Amino acid sequence: MSAPNIDTIVSLSKRRGFVFPSSEIYGGLGSSWDYGPLGVELANNVKQAWWRWLVYERDDIEGIDTSIILNRLVWKYSEHEATFNDPLVDCKECKSRFRADKLQEEYELTHPAEGLVVYASIVPFNKDKIKCPNCGKSDWTNPRPFNMMLKTQLGATAAEEDEYDEGTVYLGGRAYLRPETAQGIFINFLNVQTTTRRKLPFGVAQVGKSFRNEVTPGNFILRTREFEQMEMEYFVRPDAEHFKLVDYWVGQYVDWYTRLGVARENLYLYEVPKEKLAHYSRRTVDIMYRYFPERPEEARQWEELMGIAYRTDFDLKQHSNKPVDAEGKRLNPDSTEDLSYFDETAKERFYPHVIEPASGVNRSALAFLMDAYTEKTNDKGEKRVILKLHPELAPIKVAVLPLAKNKPEIAAMAKDIKKQLQPAMRAVYDDTGGIGKLYARQDEIGTPFCVTVDHQSLEDEAVTVRNRDTWEQQRIKTTELGEHLKQKLKVSFSV
Ligand code: GAP
């Protein structure tokens, strides 16, 4: 079982403290979300699981953490300034604004028989037939490009100049919030390679915030203007089998997601058609997740969870000062470096090619939450929600609960057990309700084990360990509790 729709997760998230609408006391800010006490733990666990898997458990990947605001020239030569656009259309009737490509996609899915692709200015857009989702009319402007990079101004002059419009503003302080973490990796390629003495093939991984001025954000944490990415650039020789490497990384990520709890049937591989590839990509496979199981047509149930792209040597070349055009003119006169690589064995210099698995923390967290969602009926016929999160992702690993909180010896023993477990695993103490309510609360937030201290515990130095998924209970000596839980959780705890 998984969540029947995203709304179920939205209400669970708000009720239990995973994710809250941002700036709510001021009426909110469209599609911005704050991660609460449990949400921040889940997101951190997703990032740590990913980092452990790639940077620690493999031998061919380094980590890095680069600035969010980079020199504007990075975005000129990566071609984001010129091409990182969404096609925007306005409904002339009700003034609503949409992405033309998304409206077209939806139209093609719902009118498969027509097989009709009509170009309107820059993209395919059946302008006369597509109806405005807001008012139902078909009275559109032509699609026009809208650059998605979020602009900012650097330096003390910014405040005064912000008053003016772009025609009069001095743009010397113009900068962007990065729309992908990848570029920070490319511009540091030589720094990482020389300091770590790496030989190809090797990868560089980065986790961090990215920003995009999305035209139509929405669907909870699926599409927001501020989000977190987990990207890895895998550098290989120009003669490597690039397409096979894309397949290899697709396989690796499908395994990673399924190992951490996503059902294989909720993942689907989408080979991005040539005409839809990003400007830097020669091949991209998107791993799609079934975020919309409630939609009757299967084709409309999917949205991108992550993508694996073959970026060729595009980025390293673009940022290098050596490449020249047909007339011998340097393509990048601003860079001070040549980001090429010398292969000692082959005695060759070249620009490495790149395979890039790019995933999102927020979309991953949402997929894990949706897949973990289950409902179960107890002996009294009451419906209970159980969040069957993988132990590695569960925000809290164990809750220690006193059966009688009014009995000071029991509460003290429970608090002491929590303290002893804490260095090895995230543990909480809770005495704010009857035991049934406390169990239900922990089930709903995905805590794999509850430890109950009762009257008998004071005599026999043993406690009851309850399993979230089976509701089975086992009596365990307190001296063996830590080891028992570690074994059951099968998590490599980094204390
Ligand atoms: N460097 C390549 C790149 O950024 P992308 O497909 O545009 O590729 C990678 O983004 C991943 O980042 C997406 O698959 C998704 O998980 C996440 N992502 C992108 N835009 C997002 C948004 N507006 N909100 C939430 N996550 C987003």
mmCIF file of N, CA and C and ligand atoms in Angstrom, residues 84 179-182 212 214 221-229 231 233 280 286 304-307 311 356 358-364, ligand 1:
data_model
loop_
_atom_site.group_PDB
_atom_site.id
_atom_site.type_symbol
_atom_site.label_atom_id
_atom_site.label_comp_id
_atom_site.label_asym_id
_atom_site.label_seq_id
_atom_site.Cartn_x
_atom_site.Cartn_y
_atom_site.Cartn_z
ATOM 1 N N PHE A 84 18.136 28.925 -20.124
ATOM 2 C CA PHE A 84 17.402 28.257 -19.038
ATOM 3 C C PHE A 84 16.012 28.900 -18.909
ATOM 4 N N PRO A 179 20.656 27.792 -10.128
ATOM 5 C CA PRO A 179 19.509 26.957 -10.477
ATOM 6 C C PRO A 179 19.852 25.467 -10.462
ATOM 7 N N GLU A 180 21.143 25.138 -10.340
ATOM 8 C CA GLU A 180 21.574 23.736 -10.191
ATOM 9 C C GLU A 180 22.889 23.765 -9.415
ATOM 10 N N THR A 181 23.160 22.708 -8.663
ATOM 11 C CA THR A 181 24.410 22.664 -7.902
ATOM 12 C C THR A 181 25.585 22.263 -8.798
ATOM 13 N N ALA A 182 25.250 21.702 -9.969
ATOM 14 C CA ALA A 182 26.251 21.111 -10.858
ATOM 15 C C ALA A 182 27.390 22.057 -11.235
ATOM 16 N N ARG A 212 14.781 28.191 -8.529
ATOM 17 C CA ARG A 212 14.262 28.426 -9.883
ATOM 18 C C ARG A 212 12.967 29.209 -9.775
ATOM 19 N N GLU A 214 10.081 29.174 -10.831
ATOM 20 C CA GLU A 214 9.103 28.330 -11.530
ATOM 21 C C GLU A 214 7.843 29.130 -11.855
ATOM 22 N N ILE A 221 5.635 19.738 -1.960
ATOM 23 C CA ILE A 221 7.081 19.957 -2.091
ATOM 24 C C ILE A 221 7.638 19.424 -3.409
ATOM 25 N N LEU A 222 6.740 19.064 -4.332
ATOM 26 C CA LEU A 222 7.181 18.508 -5.613
ATOM 27 C C LEU A 222 7.831 19.573 -6.492
ATOM 28 N N ARG A 223 7.214 20.724 -6.596
ATOM 29 C CA ARG A 223 7.769 21.794 -7.434
ATOM 30 C C ARG A 223 7.700 23.104 -6.660
ATOM 31 N N THR A 224 8.870 23.547 -6.215
ATOM 32 C CA THR A 224 8.953 24.774 -5.430
ATOM 33 C C THR A 224 10.037 25.655 -6.044
ATOM 34 N N ARG A 225 10.094 26.912 -5.604
ATOM 35 C CA ARG A 225 11.101 27.811 -6.176
ATOM 36 C C ARG A 225 12.432 27.661 -5.456
ATOM 37 N N GLU A 226 12.380 27.175 -4.233
ATOM 38 C CA GLU A 226 13.591 26.894 -3.463
ATOM 39 C C GLU A 226 13.545 25.412 -3.133
ATOM 40 N N PHE A 227 14.583 24.679 -3.474
ATOM 41 C CA PHE A 227 14.566 23.243 -3.226
ATOM 42 C C PHE A 227 16.003 22.762 -3.043
ATOM 43 N N GLU A 228 16.152 21.497 -2.706
ATOM 44 C CA GLU A 228 17.491 20.973 -2.470
ATOM 45 C C GLU A 228 17.811 19.857 -3.453
ATOM 46 N N GLN A 229 19.008 19.917 -3.992
ATOM 47 C CA GLN A 229 19.413 18.881 -4.943
ATOM 48 C C GLN A 229 20.516 17.998 -4.363
ATOM 49 N N GLU A 231 23.356 16.155 -6.358
ATOM 50 C CA GLU A 231 23.865 15.929 -7.711
ATOM 51 C C GLU A 231 25.261 15.315 -7.656
ATOM 52 N N GLU A 233 28.521 14.547 -10.438
ATOM 53 C CA GLU A 233 29.080 14.598 -11.788
ATOM 54 C C GLU A 233 30.144 13.505 -11.858
ATOM 55 N N TYR A 280 22.527 20.936 -22.715
ATOM 56 C CA TYR A 280 23.826 20.295 -22.503
ATOM 57 C C TYR A 280 23.786 18.780 -22.675
ATOM 58 N N ASP A 286 14.879 9.905 -17.289
ATOM 59 C CA ASP A 286 14.272 10.364 -16.046
ATOM 60 C C ASP A 286 13.704 9.165 -15.302
ATOM 61 N N GLU A 304 8.630 13.520 -12.621
ATOM 62 C CA GLU A 304 10.062 13.228 -12.488
ATOM 63 C C GLU A 304 10.511 13.226 -11.028
ATOM 64 N N LEU A 305 11.185 12.129 -10.656
ATOM 65 C CA LEU A 305 11.828 12.059 -9.346
ATOM 66 C C LEU A 305 13.263 12.546 -9.484
ATOM 67 N N MET A 306 13.930 12.113 -10.541
ATOM 68 C CA MET A 306 15.311 12.524 -10.810
ATOM 69 C C MET A 306 15.663 12.238 -12.266
ATOM 70 N N GLY A 307 16.806 12.739 -12.706
ATOM 71 C CA GLY A 307 17.233 12.467 -14.080
ATOM 72 C C GLY A 307 18.697 12.060 -14.124
ATOM 73 N N ARG A 311 26.136 14.570 -20.179
ATOM 74 C CA ARG A 311 26.361 16.001 -20.459
ATOM 75 C C ARG A 311 27.551 16.232 -21.387
ATOM 76 N N GLU A 356 25.704 12.537 -15.361
ATOM 77 C CA GLU A 356 25.204 13.271 -14.197
ATOM 78 C C GLU A 356 23.889 12.692 -13.669
ATOM 79 N N ALA A 358 21.125 13.464 -11.258
ATOM 80 C CA ALA A 358 20.686 14.655 -10.523
ATOM 81 C C ALA A 358 19.353 14.364 -9.857
ATOM 82 N N SER A 359 19.368 14.357 -8.520
ATOM 83 C CA SER A 359 18.113 14.054 -7.824
ATOM 84 C C SER A 359 17.769 15.179 -6.864
ATOM 85 N N GLY A 360 16.555 15.143 -6.346
ATOM 86 C CA GLY A 360 16.100 16.190 -5.443
ATOM 87 C C GLY A 360 15.808 15.605 -4.068
ATOM 88 N N VAL A 361 16.205 16.345 -3.040
ATOM 89 C CA VAL A 361 15.951 15.896 -1.662
ATOM 90 C C VAL A 361 14.445 15.898 -1.402
ATOM 91 N N ASN A 362 13.779 16.965 -1.823
ATOM 92 C CA ASN A 362 12.369 17.131 -1.488
ATOM 93 C C ASN A 362 11.505 16.106 -2.216
ATOM 94 N N ARG A 363 11.787 15.918 -3.510
ATOM 95 C CA ARG A 363 11.008 14.918 -4.257
ATOM 96 C C ARG A 363 11.285 13.514 -3.749
ATOM 97 N N SER A 364 12.539 13.266 -3.318
ATOM 98 C CA SER A 364 12.860 11.945 -2.760
ATOM 99 C C SER A 364 12.106 11.755 -1.453
HETATM 100 N N1 GAP B 1 21.896 19.552 -13.038
HETATM 101 C C1 GAP B 1 20.812 18.988 -13.736
HETATM 102 C C2 GAP B 1 19.505 19.366 -13.176
HETATM 103 O O1 GAP B 1 19.408 20.278 -12.364
HETATM 104 P P1 GAP B 1 16.968 18.851 -13.315
HETATM 105 O O2 GAP B 1 16.256 17.669 -13.892
HETATM 106 O O3 GAP B 1 16.551 20.189 -13.757
HETATM 107 O O4 GAP B 1 18.491 18.592 -13.622
HETATM 108 C C3 GAP B 1 17.302 17.617 -11.055
HETATM 109 O O5 GAP B 1 16.881 18.770 -11.740
HETATM 110 C C4 GAP B 1 16.333 17.275 -9.941
HETATM 111 O O6 GAP B 1 16.153 18.395 -9.057
HETATM 112 C C5 GAP B 1 14.900 16.971 -10.413
HETATM 113 O O7 GAP B 1 14.795 15.657 -10.904
HETATM 114 C C6 GAP B 1 14.119 17.171 -9.131
HETATM 115 O O8 GAP B 1 14.265 16.064 -8.261
HETATM 116 C C7 GAP B 1 14.841 18.363 -8.519
HETATM 117 N N2 GAP B 1 14.120 19.590 -8.890
HETATM 118 C C8 GAP B 1 14.277 20.330 -10.007
HETATM 119 N N3 GAP B 1 13.448 21.396 -9.994
HETATM 120 C C9 GAP B 1 12.753 21.317 -8.837
HETATM 121 C C10 GAP B 1 11.734 22.123 -8.234
HETATM 122 N N4 GAP B 1 11.299 23.245 -8.805
HETATM 123 N N5 GAP B 1 11.224 21.746 -7.038
HETATM 124 C C11 GAP B 1 11.676 20.622 -6.422
HETATM 125 N N6 GAP B 1 12.643 19.833 -6.940
HETATM 126 C C12 GAP B 1 13.178 20.164 -8.127
#
